[in-house]
mmCIF file of C-alpha atoms in Angstrom:
data_model
loop_
_atom_site.group_PDB
_atom_site.id
_atom_site.type_symbol
_atom_site.label_atom_id
_atom_site.label_comp_id
_atom_site.label_asym_id
_atom_site.label_seq_id
_atom_site.Cartn_x
_atom_site.Cartn_y
_atom_site.Cartn_z
ATOM 1 C CA MET A 1 5.943 69.540 -30.214
ATOM 2 C CA ILE A 2 9.298 67.943 -31.067
ATOM 3 C CA THR A 3 9.558 66.024 -34.335
ATOM 4 C CA ILE A 4 12.572 63.998 -35.469
ATOM 5 C CA SER A 5 13.649 64.128 -39.129
ATOM 6 C CA ASN A 6 16.676 61.828 -38.867
ATOM 7 C CA LEU A 7 18.385 59.807 -36.194
ATOM 8 C CA GLY A 8 21.398 57.525 -35.837
ATOM 9 C CA TYR A 9 22.630 55.402 -32.967
ATOM 10 C CA GLN A 10 26.221 54.180 -32.614
ATOM 11 C CA TYR A 11 26.721 54.851 -36.321
ATOM 12 C CA VAL A 12 30.228 54.149 -37.621
ATOM 13 C CA ASN A 13 31.955 55.927 -40.530
ATOM 14 C CA TRP A 14 34.984 53.719 -41.094
ATOM 15 C CA GLU A 15 36.860 56.279 -43.204
ATOM 16 C CA GLY A 16 36.300 59.154 -40.813
ATOM 17 C CA ILE A 17 34.090 62.155 -41.515
ATOM 18 C CA ASP A 18 34.293 65.818 -42.460
ATOM 19 C CA VAL A 19 30.935 67.599 -42.118
ATOM 20 C CA LYS A 20 30.678 71.133 -43.516
ATOM 21 C CA ARG A 21 27.150 72.503 -43.433
ATOM 22 C CA PHE A 22 27.768 76.250 -43.560
ATOM 23 C CA GLN A 23 24.041 77.049 -43.498
ATOM 24 C CA GLY A 24 23.222 74.340 -40.978
ATOM 25 C CA SER A 25 20.815 71.506 -41.689
ATOM 26 C CA GLY A 26 17.565 73.441 -41.402
ATOM 27 C CA ASP A 27 16.830 72.003 -37.984
ATOM 28 C CA PHE A 28 18.367 71.415 -34.557
ATOM 29 C CA LEU A 29 21.126 68.812 -34.225
ATOM 30 C CA PHE A 30 22.021 66.912 -31.061
ATOM 31 C CA LEU A 31 25.235 64.869 -31.223
ATOM 32 C CA PHE A 32 26.985 62.374 -29.004
ATOM 33 C CA PHE A 33 30.610 62.013 -30.087
ATOM 34 C CA ARG A 34 31.739 58.520 -29.096
ATOM 35 C CA CYS A 35 35.305 59.250 -30.232
ATOM 36 C CA PRO A 36 37.543 62.361 -30.178
ATOM 37 C CA THR A 37 36.232 64.897 -32.699
ATOM 38 C CA GLU A 38 37.315 68.275 -33.993
ATOM 39 C CA VAL A 39 34.525 70.869 -33.853
ATOM 40 C CA TRP A 40 34.656 74.332 -35.445
ATOM 41 C CA LEU A 41 34.249 76.929 -32.697
ATOM 42 C CA ASN A 42 35.074 80.634 -32.767
ATOM 43 C CA GLY A 43 36.949 80.520 -36.051
ATOM 44 C CA THR A 44 39.040 77.395 -35.534
ATOM 45 C CA TYR A 45 38.779 73.660 -34.923
ATOM 46 C CA HIS A 46 38.848 72.518 -31.299
ATOM 47 C CA LEU A 47 39.486 68.927 -30.214
ATOM 48 C CA VAL A 48 36.509 67.601 -28.278
ATOM 49 C CA PRO A 49 37.121 64.459 -26.195
ATOM 50 C CA GLU A 50 35.224 61.242 -26.694
ATOM 51 C CA ASN A 51 31.850 60.843 -24.959
ATOM 52 C CA SER A 52 31.001 64.513 -25.445
ATOM 53 C CA TYR A 53 27.596 65.932 -26.365
ATOM 54 C CA PHE A 54 27.026 68.883 -28.665
ATOM 55 C CA LEU A 55 23.865 70.806 -29.552
ATOM 56 C CA TYR A 56 23.588 72.932 -32.708
ATOM 57 C CA LYS A 57 21.010 75.685 -32.827
ATOM 58 C CA LYS A 58 18.659 75.748 -35.801
ATOM 59 C CA GLY A 59 20.292 77.632 -38.667
ATOM 60 C CA ALA A 60 23.803 77.574 -37.162
ATOM 61 C CA PRO A 61 26.767 76.314 -39.236
ATOM 62 C CA GLN A 62 27.658 72.699 -38.515
ATOM 63 C CA LEU A 63 31.336 71.849 -38.973
ATOM 64 C CA TYR A 64 32.970 68.858 -37.317
ATOM 65 C CA ARG A 65 35.414 66.209 -38.451
ATOM 66 C CA ARG A 66 37.544 63.193 -37.658
ATOM 67 C CA LEU A 67 40.044 62.560 -40.434
ATOM 68 C CA GLY A 68 41.792 59.302 -41.257
ATOM 69 C CA LYS A 69 40.200 57.189 -38.528
ATOM 70 C CA TYR A 70 36.794 55.676 -37.952
ATOM 71 C CA PHE A 71 34.135 58.004 -36.558
ATOM 72 C CA ILE A 72 31.316 56.798 -34.330
ATOM 73 C CA ASN A 73 28.496 58.926 -32.993
ATOM 74 C CA ASP A 74 24.796 59.279 -32.254
ATOM 75 C CA TRP A 75 22.823 62.087 -33.866
ATOM 76 C CA ILE A 76 19.293 63.452 -33.760
ATOM 77 C CA HIS A 77 18.037 65.982 -36.316
ATOM 78 C CA PHE A 78 14.820 67.488 -34.960
ATOM 79 C CA ASP A 79 12.569 70.529 -34.916
ATOM 80 C CA ILE A 80 10.487 72.166 -32.171
ATOM 81 C CA ASN A 81 7.241 73.997 -32.898
ATOM 82 C CA PRO A 82 6.656 76.318 -31.166
ATOM 83 C CA TYR A 83 10.179 76.711 -29.824
ATOM 84 C CA ASP A 84 9.407 78.782 -26.677
ATOM 85 C CA ASN A 85 13.061 78.885 -25.561
ATOM 86 C CA PHE A 86 12.993 75.185 -24.738
ATOM 87 C CA PHE A 87 16.764 74.777 -24.249
ATOM 88 C CA GLU A 88 17.216 78.126 -22.533
ATOM 89 C CA THR A 89 14.612 77.060 -19.978
ATOM 90 C CA LEU A 90 16.455 73.771 -19.402
ATOM 91 C CA ASP A 91 19.781 75.653 -19.305
ATOM 92 C CA ILE A 92 21.318 73.387 -21.954
ATOM 93 C CA PRO A 93 23.880 75.452 -23.906
ATOM 94 C CA PHE A 94 24.228 75.586 -27.672
ATOM 95 C CA HIS A 95 27.592 75.132 -29.420
ATOM 96 C CA THR A 96 29.333 73.971 -26.252
ATOM 97 C CA PRO A 97 30.964 70.562 -25.670
ATOM 98 C CA MET A 98 29.156 68.898 -22.778
ATOM 99 C CA VAL A 99 30.336 65.905 -20.743
ATOM 100 C CA LEU A 100 28.269 63.825 -18.338
ATOM 101 C CA ALA A 101 29.720 61.928 -15.410
ATOM 102 C CA ASP A 102 27.597 58.954 -16.494
ATOM 103 C CA ASN A 103 26.243 58.459 -20.029
ATOM 104 C CA THR A 104 24.189 55.332 -19.325
ATOM 105 C CA SER A 105 20.747 56.931 -19.005
ATOM 106 C CA ILE A 106 21.025 59.180 -22.074
ATOM 107 C CA SER A 107 22.517 56.429 -24.217
ATOM 108 C CA GLU A 108 19.646 54.124 -23.283
ATOM 109 C CA MET A 109 17.128 56.849 -24.118
ATOM 110 C CA ILE A 110 18.692 57.484 -27.533
ATOM 111 C CA SER A 111 18.629 53.740 -28.209
ATOM 112 C CA ASP A 112 14.943 53.662 -27.260
ATOM 113 C CA LEU A 113 14.248 56.639 -29.540
ATOM 114 C CA PHE A 114 16.079 54.885 -32.372
ATOM 115 C CA ILE A 115 13.740 51.893 -32.077
ATOM 116 C CA GLU A 116 10.624 54.059 -31.870
ATOM 117 C CA TYR A 117 11.742 56.238 -34.808
ATOM 118 C CA PHE A 118 11.387 53.287 -37.198
ATOM 119 C CA ASP A 119 8.115 52.117 -35.688
ATOM 120 C CA THR A 120 4.598 53.146 -36.734
ATOM 121 C CA GLY A 121 1.210 53.651 -35.118
ATOM 122 C CA GLU A 122 -1.505 56.199 -34.500
ATOM 123 C CA GLN A 123 0.333 57.616 -31.471
ATOM 124 C CA HIS A 124 3.811 57.380 -32.999
ATOM 125 C CA GLU A 125 4.434 61.141 -33.281
ATOM 126 C CA MET A 126 3.201 61.772 -29.743
ATOM 127 C CA ILE A 127 5.388 58.956 -28.406
ATOM 128 C CA ILE A 128 8.422 60.444 -30.166
ATOM 129 C CA ASN A 129 7.626 63.866 -28.708
ATOM 130 C CA GLN A 130 7.279 62.492 -25.190
ATOM 131 C CA LYS A 131 10.414 60.352 -25.365
ATOM 132 C CA ILE A 132 12.730 63.021 -26.749
ATOM 133 C CA SER A 133 11.320 65.687 -24.411
ATOM 134 C CA THR A 134 11.951 63.388 -21.453
ATOM 135 C CA MET A 135 15.472 62.732 -22.714
ATOM 136 C CA PHE A 136 16.309 66.434 -22.779
ATOM 137 C CA TYR A 137 14.818 66.995 -19.322
ATOM 138 C CA LYS A 138 16.947 64.124 -18.029
ATOM 139 C CA PHE A 139 19.985 65.450 -19.877
ATOM 140 C CA SER A 140 19.544 68.829 -18.207
ATOM 141 C CA ASP A 141 19.509 67.241 -14.748
ATOM 142 C CA LEU A 142 22.541 65.062 -15.462
ATOM 143 C CA TYR A 143 24.492 67.876 -17.117
ATOM 144 C CA HIS A 144 24.103 70.210 -14.164
ATOM 145 C CA PHE A 145 24.754 67.389 -11.714
ATOM 146 C CA SER A 146 27.969 66.550 -13.594
ATOM 147 C CA ARG A 147 29.124 70.168 -13.518
ATOM 148 C CA LYS A 148 28.823 70.221 -9.745
ATOM 149 C CA ASN A 149 30.117 66.753 -8.951
ATOM 150 C CA SER A 150 33.050 64.535 -9.789
ATOM 151 C CA ALA A 151 32.975 61.228 -11.670
ATOM 152 C CA LYS A 152 33.596 59.488 -8.344
ATOM 153 C CA THR A 153 30.505 61.110 -6.855
ATOM 154 C CA ALA A 154 28.498 60.068 -9.924
ATOM 155 C CA LYS A 155 29.657 56.484 -9.372
ATOM 156 C CA TYR A 156 28.203 56.560 -5.877
ATOM 157 C CA ARG A 157 24.987 58.036 -7.272
ATOM 158 C CA ARG A 158 24.539 55.007 -9.548
ATOM 159 C CA GLU A 159 25.234 52.641 -6.674
ATOM 160 C CA LEU A 160 22.894 54.468 -4.307
ATOM 161 C CA MET A 161 20.152 54.501 -6.934
ATOM 162 C CA GLU A 162 20.427 50.704 -6.991
ATOM 163 C CA VAL A 163 20.247 50.629 -3.195
ATOM 164 C CA ARG A 164 17.206 52.899 -3.181
ATOM 165 C CA LYS A 165 15.491 50.848 -5.877
ATOM 166 C CA LYS A 166 15.849 47.729 -3.720
ATOM 167 C CA ILE A 167 14.562 49.573 -0.665
ATOM 168 C CA GLN A 168 11.568 51.044 -2.516
ATOM 169 C CA ASN A 169 10.761 47.688 -4.171
ATOM 170 C CA TYR A 170 10.924 45.988 -0.764
ATOM 171 C CA GLU A 171 13.742 43.734 -1.976
ATOM 172 C CA HIS A 172 16.043 44.630 0.899
ATOM 173 C CA TYR A 173 15.635 46.184 4.342
ATOM 174 C CA PRO A 174 19.085 47.250 5.545
ATOM 175 C CA LYS A 175 19.272 47.529 9.308
ATOM 176 C CA SER A 176 21.143 50.808 9.247
ATOM 177 C CA ALA A 177 23.105 53.312 7.215
ATOM 178 C CA GLU A 178 26.245 51.698 8.595
ATOM 179 C CA GLU A 179 25.403 48.450 6.795
ATOM 180 C CA ILE A 180 25.112 50.195 3.416
ATOM 181 C CA ALA A 181 28.211 52.349 4.013
ATOM 182 C CA SER A 182 30.207 49.208 4.761
ATOM 183 C CA ASP A 183 29.003 47.573 1.528
ATOM 184 C CA LEU A 184 30.093 50.653 -0.462
ATOM 185 C CA ASN A 185 33.354 50.990 1.468
ATOM 186 C CA ILE A 186 32.692 54.604 2.467
ATOM 187 C CA SER A 187 32.115 56.281 5.812
ATOM 188 C CA THR A 188 28.617 56.450 7.245
ATOM 189 C CA SER A 189 28.721 60.248 7.439
ATOM 190 C CA TYR A 190 29.706 60.518 3.759
ATOM 191 C CA LEU A 191 26.939 58.093 2.783
ATOM 192 C CA GLN A 192 24.366 60.113 4.704
ATOM 193 C CA HIS A 193 25.570 63.329 3.061
ATOM 194 C CA LEU A 194 25.421 61.853 -0.460
ATOM 195 C CA TYR A 195 22.032 60.191 0.019
ATOM 196 C CA LYS A 196 20.385 63.367 1.307
ATOM 197 C CA GLU A 197 21.955 65.414 -1.502
ATOM 198 C CA PHE A 198 20.861 62.974 -4.223
ATOM 199 C CA PHE A 199 17.341 62.116 -3.051
ATOM 200 C CA GLY A 200 16.289 64.894 -0.671
ATOM 201 C CA ILE A 201 15.649 62.513 2.232
ATOM 202 C CA SER A 202 17.890 60.874 4.812
ATOM 203 C CA ILE A 203 18.695 57.233 4.174
ATOM 204 C CA GLN A 204 17.352 56.208 7.588
ATOM 205 C CA GLN A 205 14.044 57.978 6.956
ATOM 206 C CA ASP A 206 13.824 56.396 3.502
ATOM 207 C CA ILE A 207 14.299 52.935 5.015
ATOM 208 C CA ILE A 208 11.648 53.607 7.667
ATOM 209 C CA CYS A 209 9.117 54.953 5.144
ATOM 210 C CA SER A 210 9.633 51.954 2.881
ATOM 211 C CA ARG A 211 9.247 49.495 5.754
ATOM 212 C CA ILE A 212 6.054 51.114 7.018
ATOM 213 C CA GLU A 213 4.550 51.376 3.525
ATOM 214 C CA ARG A 214 5.205 47.688 2.923
ATOM 215 C CA ALA A 215 3.767 46.851 6.335
ATOM 216 C CA ALA A 216 0.598 48.793 5.480
ATOM 217 C CA GLN A 217 0.247 46.782 2.266
ATOM 218 C CA LEU A 218 0.656 43.491 4.129
ATOM 219 C CA LEU A 219 -1.844 44.505 6.820
ATOM 220 C CA HIS A 220 -4.347 45.486 4.156
ATOM 221 C CA GLY A 221 -3.949 42.596 1.749
ATOM 222 C CA THR A 222 -2.806 39.529 3.714
ATOM 223 C CA GLY A 223 -3.752 37.497 6.764
ATOM 224 C CA TYR A 224 -0.406 37.752 8.525
ATOM 225 C CA SER A 225 -0.569 38.829 12.161
ATOM 226 C CA VAL A 226 0.669 42.271 13.109
ATOM 227 C CA SER A 227 3.743 40.805 14.808
ATOM 228 C CA GLU A 228 4.478 38.676 11.734
ATOM 229 C CA VAL A 229 4.229 41.762 9.520
ATOM 230 C CA ALA A 230 6.602 43.661 11.803
ATOM 231 C CA SER A 231 9.162 40.881 11.477
ATOM 232 C CA MET A 232 8.696 40.630 7.718
ATOM 233 C CA VAL A 233 9.593 44.293 7.185
ATOM 234 C CA GLY A 234 12.721 44.111 9.318
ATOM 235 C CA TYR A 235 11.627 45.006 12.857
ATOM 236 C CA GLU A 236 12.936 42.922 15.741
ATOM 237 C CA ASN A 237 11.188 45.077 18.352
ATOM 238 C CA PHE A 238 7.398 45.133 17.992
ATOM 239 C CA GLU A 239 6.943 48.242 20.166
ATOM 240 C CA HIS A 240 9.390 50.159 18.009
ATOM 241 C CA PHE A 241 7.502 49.059 14.897
ATOM 242 C CA SER A 242 4.171 50.118 16.389
ATOM 243 C CA ARG A 243 5.482 53.579 17.324
ATOM 244 C CA GLN A 244 6.936 54.240 13.894
ATOM 245 C CA PHE A 245 3.822 52.934 12.152
ATOM 246 C CA LYS A 246 1.581 55.237 14.201
ATOM 247 C CA LYS A 247 3.864 58.201 13.542
ATOM 248 C CA LEU A 248 3.652 57.758 9.761
ATOM 249 C CA LYS A 249 0.125 56.379 9.350
ATOM 250 C CA GLY A 250 -1.652 58.188 12.167
ATOM 251 C CA CYS A 251 -2.826 55.094 14.041
ATOM 252 C CA PRO A 252 -1.406 51.835 15.435
ATOM 253 C CA PRO A 253 -1.052 48.917 12.991
ATOM 254 C CA SER A 254 -3.921 46.965 14.562
ATOM 255 C CA SER A 255 -6.283 49.925 14.105
ATOM 256 C CA TYR A 256 -5.066 50.421 10.559
ATOM 257 C CA ARG A 257 -6.027 46.828 9.732
ATOM 258 C CA LYS A 258 -9.499 47.277 11.208
ATOM 259 C CA LYS A 259 -10.071 50.375 9.120
#
C-alpha cells in the first residue's frame, strides 16, 4: 500500500532553494526538477538538467539546491508498506537523475494525483494507492523506453499512439501503411518497424482487426446490409472483406449476423 504524506505540483520557490535533510525526510521522495538543479551525489554537487526525475530512498540524505534563481518542481513524499522491493522490481534506480523522452504522461498523472490528494471519500486512500502505483509502473515503461530510444523516436511514438487511437476508436480507416507514412513524412518501412516495435502488431494487421471488429459490431447491432457494412469499414471489394472477416471471426459475415 502506497500512502502520500505530502505532494506539490509545479511549485515555484521564487528565491531559489537549498534543501539539506541529512537524515532524509522519513519517507521516500520522488522529484521532478522542472529547472536545472544541483544534487549532492558521491560527495559533491552535480548539475542535473531541467526536466529530470530523481528518487530518494527512505532514510537517505536529501540535498539539492538552486541558488539565486527561481526553483520549480513537483514532489511526492510517500511511504510503502510492505515495501517488497517495489522499485527494484520495476528497475527504477534510486539516487540517479532520470530523463524521459516525453514527460507528458507522467506530468498528467502527477497533476491528477495532486487533485486527488486534496479530495476526500471512503475510497480516497485506495484511489491514491492505485493512482500512484500506476504512475510508477508507467514511469518504469517510459524510462526504459527512453534509455533505448531517441527523442525523435519518442516523437513518432506519440504520433503513432494518436493514429492507433483513431484506428481503435473507428474514427479513421487508413487504406494502407503508405498513407500513414506519407502523413508522418517517413518511409513506409520505417513506419512498419516502429509500429511493430511499439505495439507488438503490424500496422496492417491492426487496421484489419479494427475494421473487422467494427464490422462485427455493425452486423450485430444495426440493420445495415452486409455490403453496406463492408463499405462503412473501408472495404471497396466485398469478396476481400468476406475473406478477412471469416479468417478472424471463423465464419462469413452473413453467418455471423444469423448467429
